[in-house]
Each structure stands twice: as C-alpha cells, then as structure tokens.
Short mmCIF file of C-alpha atoms and ligand atoms in Angstrom, two decimals:
data_model
loop_
_atom_site.label_atom_id
_atom_site.label_comp_id
_atom_site.label_asym_id
_atom_site.label_seq_id
_atom_site.Cartn_x
_atom_site.Cartn_y
_atom_site.Cartn_z
CA MET U 231 128.82 94.95 77.01
CA ARG U 232 125.45 93.34 77.78
CA GLN U 233 122.50 95.71 77.76
CA ALA U 234 119.34 95.63 79.84
CA ILE U 235 116.11 97.59 79.99
CA VAL U 236 114.56 97.74 83.46
CA LEU U 237 110.85 98.62 83.34
CA GLY U 238 109.86 100.40 86.55
CA ALA U 239 111.77 102.83 88.77
CA GLY U 240 110.39 101.81 92.16
CA MET U 241 112.64 100.32 94.84
CA VAL U 242 112.58 96.97 93.06
CA GLY U 243 113.51 98.33 89.60
CA ILE U 244 116.22 100.68 90.90
CA GLY U 245 117.63 97.96 93.18
CA THR U 246 117.87 95.68 90.14
CA ALA U 247 119.39 98.36 87.91
CA LEU U 248 122.17 99.13 90.40
CA HIS U 249 123.08 95.45 90.81
CA LEU U 250 123.13 94.89 87.05
CA GLN U 251 125.29 97.98 86.61
CA GLN U 252 127.75 96.67 89.21
CA ARG U 253 128.05 93.51 87.11
CA GLY U 254 129.00 95.42 83.97
CA TRP U 255 125.60 95.70 82.26
CA ALA U 256 124.65 98.89 80.40
CA VAL U 257 121.23 99.61 81.90
CA THR U 258 118.34 101.85 80.88
CA VAL U 259 115.53 102.27 83.42
CA VAL U 260 112.17 103.23 81.90
CA ASP U 261 109.29 104.64 83.93
CA ARG U 262 106.33 106.81 83.03
CA ARG U 263 107.05 108.86 86.16
CA GLY U 264 110.19 109.75 88.15
CA PRO U 265 111.94 107.22 90.42
CA GLY U 266 110.15 106.23 93.64
CA GLN U 267 106.90 108.08 93.00
CA GLU U 268 104.37 105.26 93.30
CA THR U 269 104.12 102.43 95.86
CA SER U 270 107.75 102.93 96.86
CA TYR U 271 106.82 106.49 97.83
CA GLY U 272 103.63 105.92 99.79
CA ASN U 273 104.58 103.20 102.25
CA ALA U 274 105.35 103.28 105.99
CA GLY U 275 109.08 103.69 105.32
CA ILE U 276 110.32 100.75 107.39
CA ILE U 277 113.21 98.57 106.21
CA GLN U 278 111.77 95.58 107.98
CA SER U 279 114.52 93.25 109.09
CA GLU U 280 111.99 91.79 111.56
CA ALA U 281 109.53 90.74 108.82
CA VAL U 282 110.92 87.23 108.44
CA SER U 283 107.49 85.72 108.01
CA PRO U 284 105.14 87.21 105.39
CA HIS U 285 101.55 88.17 106.22
CA ALA U 286 99.47 85.01 106.03
CA MET U 287 95.73 85.09 105.53
CA PRO U 288 94.09 84.53 108.92
CA ARG U 289 92.60 81.03 109.15
CA GLY U 290 91.14 81.14 112.68
CA VAL U 291 87.33 81.38 112.79
CA ARG U 292 87.35 84.32 115.24
CA ARG U 293 89.61 86.46 113.03
CA LEU U 294 87.80 85.50 109.83
CA LEU U 295 84.42 86.36 111.35
CA ALA U 296 85.76 89.69 112.56
CA MET U 297 87.02 90.44 109.04
CA ALA U 298 83.80 89.31 107.37
CA THR U 299 81.69 91.49 109.64
CA GLY U 300 83.90 94.56 109.30
CA GLN U 301 85.11 94.53 112.91
CA THR U 302 88.80 94.77 112.07
CA ASN U 303 90.56 97.74 110.60
CA ASP U 304 93.56 95.94 109.15
CA VAL U 305 91.43 94.49 106.35
CA HIS U 306 88.44 96.11 104.65
CA TYR U 307 86.65 94.91 101.55
CA HIS U 308 84.00 96.00 99.11
CA PRO U 309 81.67 93.01 98.69
CA GLY U 310 81.09 93.85 94.99
CA ALA U 311 84.85 93.57 94.34
CA LEU U 312 85.26 90.11 95.89
CA PRO U 313 84.73 88.24 92.57
CA ASP U 314 87.84 90.11 91.24
CA HIS U 315 89.82 88.74 94.17
CA ALA U 316 88.30 85.26 94.40
CA GLU U 317 91.07 83.29 92.65
CA PRO U 318 94.08 85.00 94.25
CA LEU U 319 92.37 84.91 97.67
CA ALA U 320 91.59 81.19 97.36
CA ARG U 321 95.24 80.52 96.55
CA TYR U 322 96.37 82.84 99.34
CA TRP U 323 94.19 80.84 101.77
CA TRP U 324 95.77 77.59 100.56
CA HIS U 325 99.33 78.89 100.93
CA SER U 326 98.54 80.26 104.40
CA GLU U 327 98.10 76.77 105.83
CA PRO U 328 100.63 76.63 108.72
CA ASP U 329 103.04 74.04 107.25
CA ARG U 330 103.12 75.72 103.85
CA HIS U 331 103.48 79.12 105.46
CA ARG U 332 106.44 77.83 107.49
CA ARG U 333 108.24 76.72 104.31
CA ILE U 334 107.41 80.03 102.60
CA SER U 335 108.76 81.93 105.61
CA ASP U 336 112.06 80.06 105.36
CA ALA U 337 112.51 81.36 101.79
CA TYR U 338 111.23 84.83 102.65
CA ALA U 339 113.53 85.12 105.67
CA ARG U 340 116.57 84.54 103.45
CA LEU U 341 115.80 87.69 101.45
CA ILE U 342 114.88 89.67 104.56
CA ALA U 343 118.17 88.64 106.19
CA ALA U 344 120.07 90.34 103.36
CA ALA U 345 117.90 93.47 103.28
CA THR U 346 119.64 95.94 105.57
CA ALA U 347 123.12 94.93 104.38
CA GLU U 348 122.09 95.53 100.75
CA HIS U 349 120.49 98.87 101.62
CA GLY U 350 123.62 99.73 103.58
CA ALA U 351 125.80 99.06 100.53
CA LEU U 352 123.59 101.24 98.30
CA MET U 353 123.59 103.99 100.92
CA ALA U 354 127.38 103.83 101.04
CA GLY U 355 127.32 104.23 97.24
CA CYS U 356 125.24 107.40 97.63
CA ALA U 357 127.75 108.77 100.15
CA ALA U 358 130.65 107.92 97.84
CA ASN U 359 128.89 109.88 95.09
CA GLY U 360 128.75 112.93 97.34
CA ARG U 361 125.03 112.55 98.18
CA PRO U 362 124.85 110.94 101.63
CA VAL U 363 121.38 109.77 102.66
CA ASP U 364 122.07 109.62 106.40
CA GLY U 365 119.48 112.32 107.03
CA LEU U 366 116.76 110.02 105.66
CA VAL U 367 117.53 106.99 107.82
CA ARG U 368 117.21 106.07 111.51
CA ARG U 369 118.63 102.77 112.68
CA GLU U 370 116.71 102.45 115.95
CA GLY U 371 113.88 100.09 115.03
CA PHE U 372 110.16 100.68 115.54
CA ARG U 373 107.50 99.77 118.09
CA ALA U 374 104.06 98.17 118.17
CA ILE U 375 101.38 98.74 120.79
CA PHE U 376 98.73 96.32 122.05
CA ARG U 377 95.68 97.10 124.17
CA ASP U 378 94.44 93.55 124.67
CA PRO U 379 96.58 91.33 126.97
CA ALA U 380 95.83 88.17 124.94
CA ASP U 381 96.86 89.88 121.67
CA PHE U 382 100.06 91.11 123.32
CA ASP U 383 100.94 87.65 124.65
CA GLU U 384 100.29 86.14 121.22
CA ALA U 385 102.50 88.74 119.51
CA VAL U 386 105.31 88.23 122.04
CA ALA U 387 105.14 84.45 121.57
CA GLU U 388 105.44 84.94 117.79
CA VAL U 389 108.36 87.34 117.96
CA GLU U 390 110.11 85.08 120.48
CA HIS U 391 109.77 82.28 117.92
CA HIS U 392 111.29 84.62 115.31
CA ARG U 393 114.16 85.37 117.68
CA GLN U 394 114.90 81.71 118.23
CA ARG U 395 114.57 80.74 114.58
CA TRP U 396 115.92 83.78 112.75
CA GLY U 397 117.67 85.89 115.37
CA VAL U 398 115.16 88.76 115.32
CA ARG U 399 116.03 91.08 118.21
CA TYR U 400 113.31 92.76 120.25
CA ALA U 401 112.43 94.15 123.67
CA THR U 402 109.08 94.37 125.40
CA LEU U 403 107.97 97.58 127.09
CA THR U 404 105.49 98.27 129.88
CA PRO U 405 103.14 101.24 129.37
CA ALA U 406 105.36 103.32 131.70
CA GLU U 407 108.49 102.46 129.67
CA LEU U 408 106.65 103.32 126.46
CA ALA U 409 105.56 106.67 127.91
CA ARG U 410 109.19 107.48 128.77
CA ALA U 411 110.36 106.49 125.29
CA GLU U 412 107.62 108.47 123.55
CA PRO U 413 106.69 111.45 125.77
CA ALA U 414 104.29 112.75 123.08
CA LEU U 415 101.83 109.95 123.87
CA THR U 416 98.85 111.16 125.91
CA GLN U 417 98.34 109.83 129.45
CA SER U 418 94.90 108.47 128.58
CA GLY U 419 96.30 106.83 125.44
CA VAL U 420 99.06 105.11 127.40
CA ALA U 421 96.57 104.02 130.08
CA ALA U 422 94.68 102.00 127.47
CA ILE U 423 97.86 100.13 126.37
CA HIS U 424 98.74 96.77 127.89
CA GLY U 425 102.22 96.45 126.41
CA ALA U 426 104.53 97.26 123.50
CA ILE U 427 107.17 95.49 121.43
CA HIS U 428 110.26 97.28 120.19
CA TRP U 429 111.93 95.58 117.21
CA LEU U 430 115.50 96.77 117.57
CA ASP U 431 117.08 96.24 114.16
CA PRO U 432 114.78 97.66 111.43
CA TRP U 433 115.72 100.97 109.83
CA THR U 434 113.14 103.68 109.31
CA LEU U 435 112.97 106.40 106.67
CA SER U 436 111.71 109.96 106.76
CA ASP U 437 110.98 109.86 103.01
CA PRO U 438 111.05 106.46 101.26
CA GLY U 439 110.52 107.97 97.81
CA ALA U 440 113.54 110.23 98.35
CA LEU U 441 115.68 107.18 99.14
CA VAL U 442 114.70 105.57 95.82
CA ALA U 443 115.46 108.87 94.06
CA ALA U 444 118.88 109.01 95.77
CA TYR U 445 119.67 105.44 94.67
CA ALA U 446 118.56 106.40 91.15
CA GLN U 447 120.95 109.36 91.20
CA SER U 448 123.81 107.02 92.12
CA PHE U 449 122.81 104.81 89.20
CA VAL U 450 122.83 107.76 86.76
CA LYS U 451 126.11 109.10 88.16
CA ALA U 452 127.70 105.71 87.45
CA GLY U 453 126.57 105.90 83.81
CA GLY U 454 123.05 104.46 83.92
CA ARG U 455 120.20 105.91 81.83
CA LEU U 456 116.87 106.85 83.34
CA VAL U 457 114.22 107.76 80.77
CA GLN U 458 110.47 108.29 80.67
CA GLY U 459 108.37 105.98 78.58
CA ASP U 460 105.49 103.54 78.58
CA ALA U 461 106.41 99.96 79.43
CA ALA U 462 103.44 98.77 77.39
CA THR U 463 105.48 99.51 74.24
CA LEU U 464 107.79 96.58 75.09
CA THR U 465 108.24 94.27 72.10
CA ALA U 466 110.43 91.27 71.36
CA GLY U 467 113.29 91.86 68.92
CA PRO U 468 115.31 92.79 67.05
CA GLY U 469 116.87 89.34 67.08
CA ASP U 470 116.89 87.79 70.52
CA GLY U 471 116.57 91.15 72.26
CA TRP U 472 113.84 93.46 73.50
CA SER U 473 112.90 97.04 72.69
CA VAL U 474 110.78 99.77 74.17
CA THR U 475 109.72 103.21 72.97
CA THR U 476 110.67 106.05 75.29
CA ASP U 477 110.46 109.85 75.25
CA ASP U 478 114.14 109.73 74.15
CA GLY U 479 113.36 107.37 71.26
CA PRO U 480 113.55 103.59 70.95
CA VAL U 481 115.78 101.62 73.32
CA GLU U 482 117.00 98.13 72.42
CA ALA U 483 118.70 95.66 74.72
CA ASP U 484 119.64 92.00 75.13
CA ALA U 485 117.39 91.65 78.16
CA ALA U 486 114.37 93.32 79.73
CA VAL U 487 113.25 93.23 83.36
CA VAL U 488 109.61 93.71 84.35
CA ALA U 489 109.70 95.52 87.73
CA LEU U 490 106.38 97.33 87.54
CA GLY U 491 105.09 96.39 91.00
CA PRO U 492 101.28 96.12 90.95
CA TRP U 493 101.18 96.87 87.21
CA SER U 494 103.35 93.87 86.25
CA PRO U 495 100.62 91.24 85.65
CA ALA U 496 98.75 93.51 83.21
CA LEU U 497 101.90 94.06 81.13
CA LEU U 498 102.55 90.32 80.93
CA GLN U 499 99.01 89.27 80.01
CA PRO U 500 99.37 89.96 76.24
CA LEU U 501 102.48 87.73 76.30
CA GLY U 502 100.32 84.86 77.58
CA TYR U 503 101.24 84.97 81.28
CA ARG U 504 98.64 84.97 84.05
CA PHE U 505 99.87 86.08 87.44
CA PRO U 506 96.95 86.29 89.89
CA MET U 507 97.86 88.99 92.40
CA VAL U 508 96.26 89.84 95.74
CA ARG U 509 96.00 93.59 95.29
CA LYS U 510 96.02 95.05 98.79
CA ARG U 511 95.28 98.74 98.58
CA GLY U 512 96.65 101.00 101.33
CA TYR U 513 96.18 104.71 102.12
CA HIS U 514 98.21 107.36 103.84
CA GLN U 515 97.75 110.89 105.09
CA HIS U 516 100.24 113.21 106.81
CA TYR U 517 99.36 115.22 109.92
CA SER U 518 100.95 118.41 111.21
CA GLY U 519 101.32 117.15 114.84
CA GLY U 520 102.47 113.89 116.35
CA GLY U 521 105.86 114.21 117.99
CA LEU U 522 106.79 110.51 117.84
CA SER U 523 110.49 109.65 117.65
CA LEU U 524 110.02 106.23 116.00
CA PRO U 525 107.20 104.66 113.96
CA LEU U 526 104.44 103.07 116.01
CA LEU U 527 102.40 100.16 114.71
CA ASP U 528 98.94 100.27 116.26
CA ALA U 529 98.12 96.58 115.99
CA ASP U 530 94.46 97.04 116.96
CA PHE U 531 93.82 99.43 114.08
CA GLY U 532 96.17 97.87 111.52
CA CYS U 533 97.93 101.17 110.94
CA VAL U 534 101.42 102.63 111.29
CA LEU U 535 102.07 106.14 112.65
CA ALA U 536 105.39 107.08 111.07
CA PRO U 537 107.21 110.37 111.70
CA MET U 538 108.28 111.61 108.26
CA ALA U 539 109.58 114.70 106.51
CA ARG U 540 106.08 115.81 105.46
CA GLY U 541 104.52 115.21 108.91
CA LEU U 542 103.26 112.21 110.83
CA ARG U 543 102.30 109.70 108.14
CA ILE U 544 99.46 107.32 109.02
CA THR U 545 99.39 104.29 106.70
CA THR U 546 96.52 101.83 106.64
CA GLY U 547 96.12 98.07 106.28
CA ALA U 548 94.68 96.27 103.26
CA GLN U 549 91.59 97.18 101.31
CA LEU U 550 90.25 94.72 98.74
CA THR U 551 88.48 96.72 96.08
CA HIS U 552 88.30 97.10 92.28
CA ALA U 553 91.68 98.10 90.81
CA ASP U 554 90.24 101.41 89.53
CA ALA U 555 87.79 102.09 92.37
CA PRO U 556 87.80 105.67 93.68
CA ALA U 557 89.36 106.36 97.09
CA ASP U 558 87.33 105.10 100.06
CA PRO U 559 89.59 105.79 103.04
CA VAL U 560 87.35 104.34 105.78
CA GLN U 561 90.31 102.59 107.43
CA LEU U 562 92.22 105.87 107.50
CA ALA U 563 89.30 107.61 109.25
CA ARG U 564 89.27 104.92 111.97
CA ALA U 565 93.07 104.97 112.26
CA GLU U 566 93.01 108.76 112.58
CA ALA U 567 90.41 108.61 115.36
CA ALA U 568 92.52 106.04 117.24
CA ALA U 569 95.68 108.12 116.73
CA ARG U 570 93.94 111.23 118.10
CA ALA U 571 93.45 109.37 121.40
CA LEU U 572 97.21 108.69 121.51
CA LEU U 573 98.73 111.93 120.24
CA ASP U 574 98.13 115.58 119.50
CA LEU U 575 97.79 114.82 115.79
CA GLY U 576 97.17 118.29 114.40
CA ASP U 577 95.62 118.76 110.96
CA PRO U 578 95.80 116.68 107.79
CA VAL U 579 98.54 118.03 105.52
CA ASN U 580 97.50 116.67 102.10
CA PRO U 581 94.28 117.81 100.43
CA THR U 582 93.35 114.16 99.80
CA PRO U 583 94.82 110.90 101.09
CA TRP U 584 97.34 109.02 98.95
CA PHE U 585 96.58 105.44 97.98
CA GLY U 586 98.52 102.65 96.29
CA THR U 587 98.58 98.88 95.99
CA ARG U 588 100.78 96.33 97.73
CA PRO U 589 101.64 93.84 94.98
CA CYS U 590 101.12 90.54 96.87
CA MET U 591 101.47 87.13 95.25
CA PRO U 592 99.15 84.42 96.60
CA ASP U 593 102.12 82.47 98.01
CA MET U 594 103.49 85.68 99.57
CA LEU U 595 106.84 85.35 97.76
CA PRO U 596 108.14 87.75 95.10
CA VAL U 597 108.57 86.55 91.50
CA ILE U 598 112.29 86.54 90.62
CA GLY U 599 113.54 84.85 87.47
CA GLN U 600 113.35 84.46 83.70
CA ALA U 601 109.95 84.36 81.96
CA PRO U 602 109.33 80.68 81.16
CA ARG U 603 108.61 81.11 77.42
CA HIS U 604 110.53 84.32 76.59
CA PRO U 605 114.34 84.15 76.78
CA GLY U 606 115.82 87.46 77.83
CA LEU U 607 112.65 88.61 79.57
CA TRP U 608 113.12 88.66 83.36
CA LEU U 609 110.42 89.06 85.97
CA HIS U 610 110.85 90.87 89.25
CA PHE U 611 107.69 91.88 91.11
CA GLY U 612 105.20 90.84 93.80
CA HIS U 613 107.09 91.99 96.90
CA GLY U 614 103.83 92.58 98.77
CA HIS U 615 104.14 94.20 102.18
CA GLN U 616 107.94 94.42 102.09
CA GLY U 617 109.12 95.65 98.69
CA LEU U 618 110.83 98.71 100.12
CA THR U 619 112.77 96.37 102.37
CA MET U 620 113.60 93.64 99.87
CA GLY U 621 114.13 95.56 96.60
CA PRO U 622 117.94 95.80 96.81
CA ALA U 623 118.40 92.20 98.08
CA SER U 624 116.09 90.66 95.50
CA GLY U 625 117.65 92.98 92.90
CA ARG U 626 120.98 91.39 93.71
CA LEU U 627 119.51 87.91 93.33
CA LEU U 628 117.98 88.71 89.93
CA ALA U 629 121.18 90.40 88.70
CA GLU U 630 123.19 87.34 89.74
CA LEU U 631 120.81 85.06 87.83
CA MET U 632 120.92 87.29 84.74
CA SER U 633 124.70 87.44 84.87
CA GLY U 634 125.14 83.68 85.22
CA GLU U 635 126.69 84.05 88.66
CA ARG U 636 126.18 81.73 91.58
CA PRO U 637 123.22 83.29 93.44
CA PHE U 638 123.73 84.33 97.07
CA THR U 639 120.62 82.39 98.04
CA ASP U 640 118.59 79.55 96.50
CA PRO U 641 116.25 81.16 93.91
CA ASP U 642 114.01 78.11 93.50
CA ALA U 643 111.12 79.30 95.70
CA PHE U 644 110.89 82.55 93.69
CA ARG U 645 110.91 81.16 90.15
CA PRO U 646 108.07 82.50 87.96
CA GLU U 647 106.76 79.06 86.93
CA ARG U 648 106.02 77.92 90.49
CA ARG U 649 102.38 77.36 91.44
C1 LIG D 55 100.37 101.64 102.77
C2 LIG D 55 101.62 100.83 102.45
C3 LIG D 55 102.59 100.69 103.43
C4 LIG D 55 103.75 99.93 103.15
N1 LIG D 55 104.76 99.89 104.07
C5 LIG D 55 105.93 99.25 103.78
C6 LIG D 55 107.03 99.28 104.67
O1 LIG D 55 107.01 99.92 105.72
N2 LIG D 55 108.14 98.57 104.34
C7 LIG D 55 108.23 97.86 103.17
O2 LIG D 55 109.26 97.22 102.93
N3 LIG D 55 107.23 97.88 102.27
C8 LIG D 55 106.08 98.55 102.54
N4 LIG D 55 105.05 98.55 101.64
C9 LIG D 55 105.19 97.78 100.40
C10 LIG D 55 106.10 98.49 99.42
O3 LIG D 55 105.77 99.84 99.32
C11 LIG D 55 105.98 97.82 98.03
O4 LIG D 55 106.17 96.43 98.14
C12 LIG D 55 107.07 98.35 97.09
O5 LIG D 55 107.04 99.75 97.05
C13 LIG D 55 106.91 97.79 95.68
O6 LIG D 55 107.94 98.35 94.90
P1 LIG D 55 107.98 98.18 93.34
O7 LIG D 55 109.22 98.82 92.86
O8 LIG D 55 107.71 96.76 93.01
O9 LIG D 55 106.67 98.98 92.84
P2 LIG D 55 106.47 100.55 92.61
O10 LIG D 55 107.19 101.34 93.63
O11 LIG D 55 105.00 100.80 92.47
O12 LIG D 55 107.18 100.81 91.22
C14 LIG D 55 106.59 100.43 90.00
C15 LIG D 55 106.94 101.48 88.98
O13 LIG D 55 106.40 101.08 87.72
C16 LIG D 55 106.01 102.25 87.03
N5 LIG D 55 105.05 101.90 85.99
C17 LIG D 55 103.86 101.24 86.12
N6 LIG D 55 103.29 101.05 84.91
C18 LIG D 55 104.13 101.59 84.00
C19 LIG D 55 104.11 101.70 82.57
N7 LIG D 55 103.09 101.23 81.85
N8 LIG D 55 105.15 102.31 81.97
C20 LIG D 55 106.19 102.80 82.68
N9 LIG D 55 106.27 102.72 84.02
C21 LIG D 55 105.25 102.13 84.67
C22 LIG D 55 105.42 103.13 88.13
O14 LIG D 55 105.40 104.49 87.70
C23 LIG D 55 106.35 102.85 89.29
O15 LIG D 55 107.39 103.80 89.38
C24 LIG D 55 103.89 99.29 101.89
C25 LIG D 55 102.90 99.46 100.91
C26 LIG D 55 101.77 100.22 101.18
C27 LIG D 55 100.74 100.42 100.11
#
C-alpha cells in the first residue's frame, strides 16, 4: 500500500487526504493544530460556485487611485509593508491583464465547476459515517448589494457574461424585493441600495471550520491518521521517501504533500523553491444581532455579512501588511459602521477580531503538482479567495496525479514550475 504524509489539515489538506484514501493510499495528516482551525475556519463560509473568475488586480486608473488614496475598503495597505509585496504584486498586475486573466479564468472555472459536486460527495461520506453535516449547509446562494447604479450595472454585465460563458445562475433584485427577502434590513439601509444580485447556486456554511473537522472525522473513521506535529521537520528519506517528526513519533511515507496554505512558501524555501505569494490578510468579528437569512456581500465596503453559528460574521477584504504585523482592523471598523446602517447588529461577540491570510498566487491559480526537483514531494496550496470552495476538487486532481490516474481536468495551468 502506498503511503502519504499530508502536511496541513485545512480544507485543502483534508480534501487531498480523503481523495488519496479513496484511491487506496495509507495517509497521515500532520498539523500543529486541529483540522480547520486556521484560514479554513475564519472565512466567509461560501462554497462559491459563482466564482468562475478569480479576483484580478484592478487596472483602471479610477480604481487604482481610489486604492492608493485609501478611499476603498476592499483593499487597505500599510505603505511600509509594500516592499515585501512588490514582486508578487508586480506579477499579479501582469497576470491581471484582460487577455491573460481570461485564460486564467478558463482554468479556474474548471475547478470551480467541480466544487459543489466534490463537497456534496464528501458530505455524503459524512452522512454515511453517521455524522451528517446538513445542519451546517444551506443551498440557497448568497446576495450582493450595490448603492451606486453604475457599479450595479457593471456587476450585472459581468455576471451575465459569467452566465453565458460558464452557466452561472443569478437573479437581480430591486430594493423592495431585497427588503422582502431580508426583512431584518432597516428601511433607511434599503433606501440607500440601488439593486442586488442573488447568485442562486453557491452553498453557504454556518461554521466552515466545523465542516473541515467533519470531513477529517470521516477520514479518520475510514482508517486515516491525524496527528499533531511541525511540518518544518519534513526531511527527505529514508530512500526515496519522506519523513516528519510528530507528537506520535516519526512518520515515514513514499510521498509528502505540502498543503500549508499561507505557510507553504516558507516551508519550501530551504528546499530551494521560491513561491512569491500575494498575502491578503482578512479579518472577521461576530456580532450578536443581524437576522439575515443568507450572506450579504456589501460590494461598496468589500465585506461579507454572513449569518453563522457564533453570530453574524463580518469578514473584510484584503490588507497588505507585514506577515507578522499586529492586528489593525481598520477595514472591519468601516464595515461594521456600514453594517449598522443596514441591520440591528448588536454587540461584538469575540474579545478581539480574528485575522488570517488568503494564500494568493500572483497568477491567481492554485499550485497543484509534483515539486520540480524533489520526486515524491507534491505541492498543493495558493487557493487564494476560494480555498474553502476548491479544496475537495483540487484535492481530487492532486490525488489523481499522485495515483497515476487520468486527471478529471487538464492540470497544466496549475503545475508548480509555471511562471
Ligand atoms: C476573510 C476571509 C474570507 C474568505 N472567504 C472565503 C469564502 O467565502 N469561500 C472560500 O472558498 N474561501 C474563502 N476564503 C479563502 C479560504 O479561507 C482559503 O483559501 C482556504 O481556507 C485555504 O485553505 P488551506 O487548507 O490552504 O489553508 P489553511 O486552512 O490555513 O490550512 C493550513 C494548515 O497548515 C497548518 N500549518 C501551518 N504551518 C504548519 C507547520 N509548520 N506545521 C504543521 N502545520 C502547519 C495550519 O495549522 C493549518 O491548519 C476566505 C479567506 C479569508 C481570510
């Protein structure tokens, strides 16, 4: 039986582990924490079947000026940290050129197209193991609101393009229709809204970390091992294999998978690999009020208001800062103020906001494939804004490659050696 070590128990690592297990591998997942306790915990909880086109860097002068002068809330940066981000941002700019972005979207959309089906299969596995996750999932989509008519028209034109090209289903709502769908919205809040979009097919979660934990339980129930340990102890050998030191002692395997999300490039640096990553920090806080039935993306403030088990979770856009900079939740403060005009938000639930990092590659595509100079070392990270969505689908793709099977989709765009 072939053996694999999967480093990282986020959605990407657990998605990989389950697919390897299904293909007959004996798998040990190693994490320094429990499953789904980092980025895969703190997100907006949307399985985004509508996200067929990854977030490009704005190239229009108006948007760039607004970002540079701090007038947008979806991006915030610390000027002193910009040198850290210069190389990945320059590459991100290059890849965001419309023709390149179109080709990237074609590859991205193939993974997104498989996302809900792969989640559905893993959820069915949880149910078969006597731990159904139905209570965590709603299959009714989510909505976005727009105050500015021009922004709304632009967003509708884009989603209509996505419908025609990739079959993304949506409906538009007038303010009155939105108010009927979400009676918790205040009258004055609705009066300021020009229109809304309802993406019909995404699934939304009341606790994304709990879903990863449930998938991990399925994995363990089917014979997988989940142990605590530091991935930095990974070494080549014995023979052609790989080994890692864990709290349960050393683990050796034929293959190792690096699925450490934003921590992946640092682990690979001593092995001679440089993976520039656009590290987009995001924050969240839960609030005791709210009353929304479905998540609401407030496009003007770059935030999502997501009803969750711990309260209404407000997640923020991207902050470019030093990797170890202390929390500076300025975007959260603005998002909270905007949300208070829309809803009776209540009080913050957590003593301090959570923050984590979206692991974005400059070409917006995840890295999926074998390390170019290290046989048996497989790379699986960089899922950016949609790792919760894509983890099981890209886990399937990696497991197929590792197992020598014909992959369900062309892996070329995701190979680690691309530039
Ligand atoms: C605010 C915000 C909102 C988001 N909203 C969405 C959304 O709605 N939908 C969506 O699809 N995506 C969303 N995302 C993106 C998504 O959360 C990430 O892409 C995804 O969680 C990445 O998963 P991962 O498994 O690669 O990383 P992680 O979940 O971070 O997992 C990496 C694991 O590696 C472990 N680890 C790290 N270093 C070591 C070490 N040295 N030794 C052992 N273990 C180690 C960590 O403990 C962790 O468990 C959002 C992200 C943010 C920040």
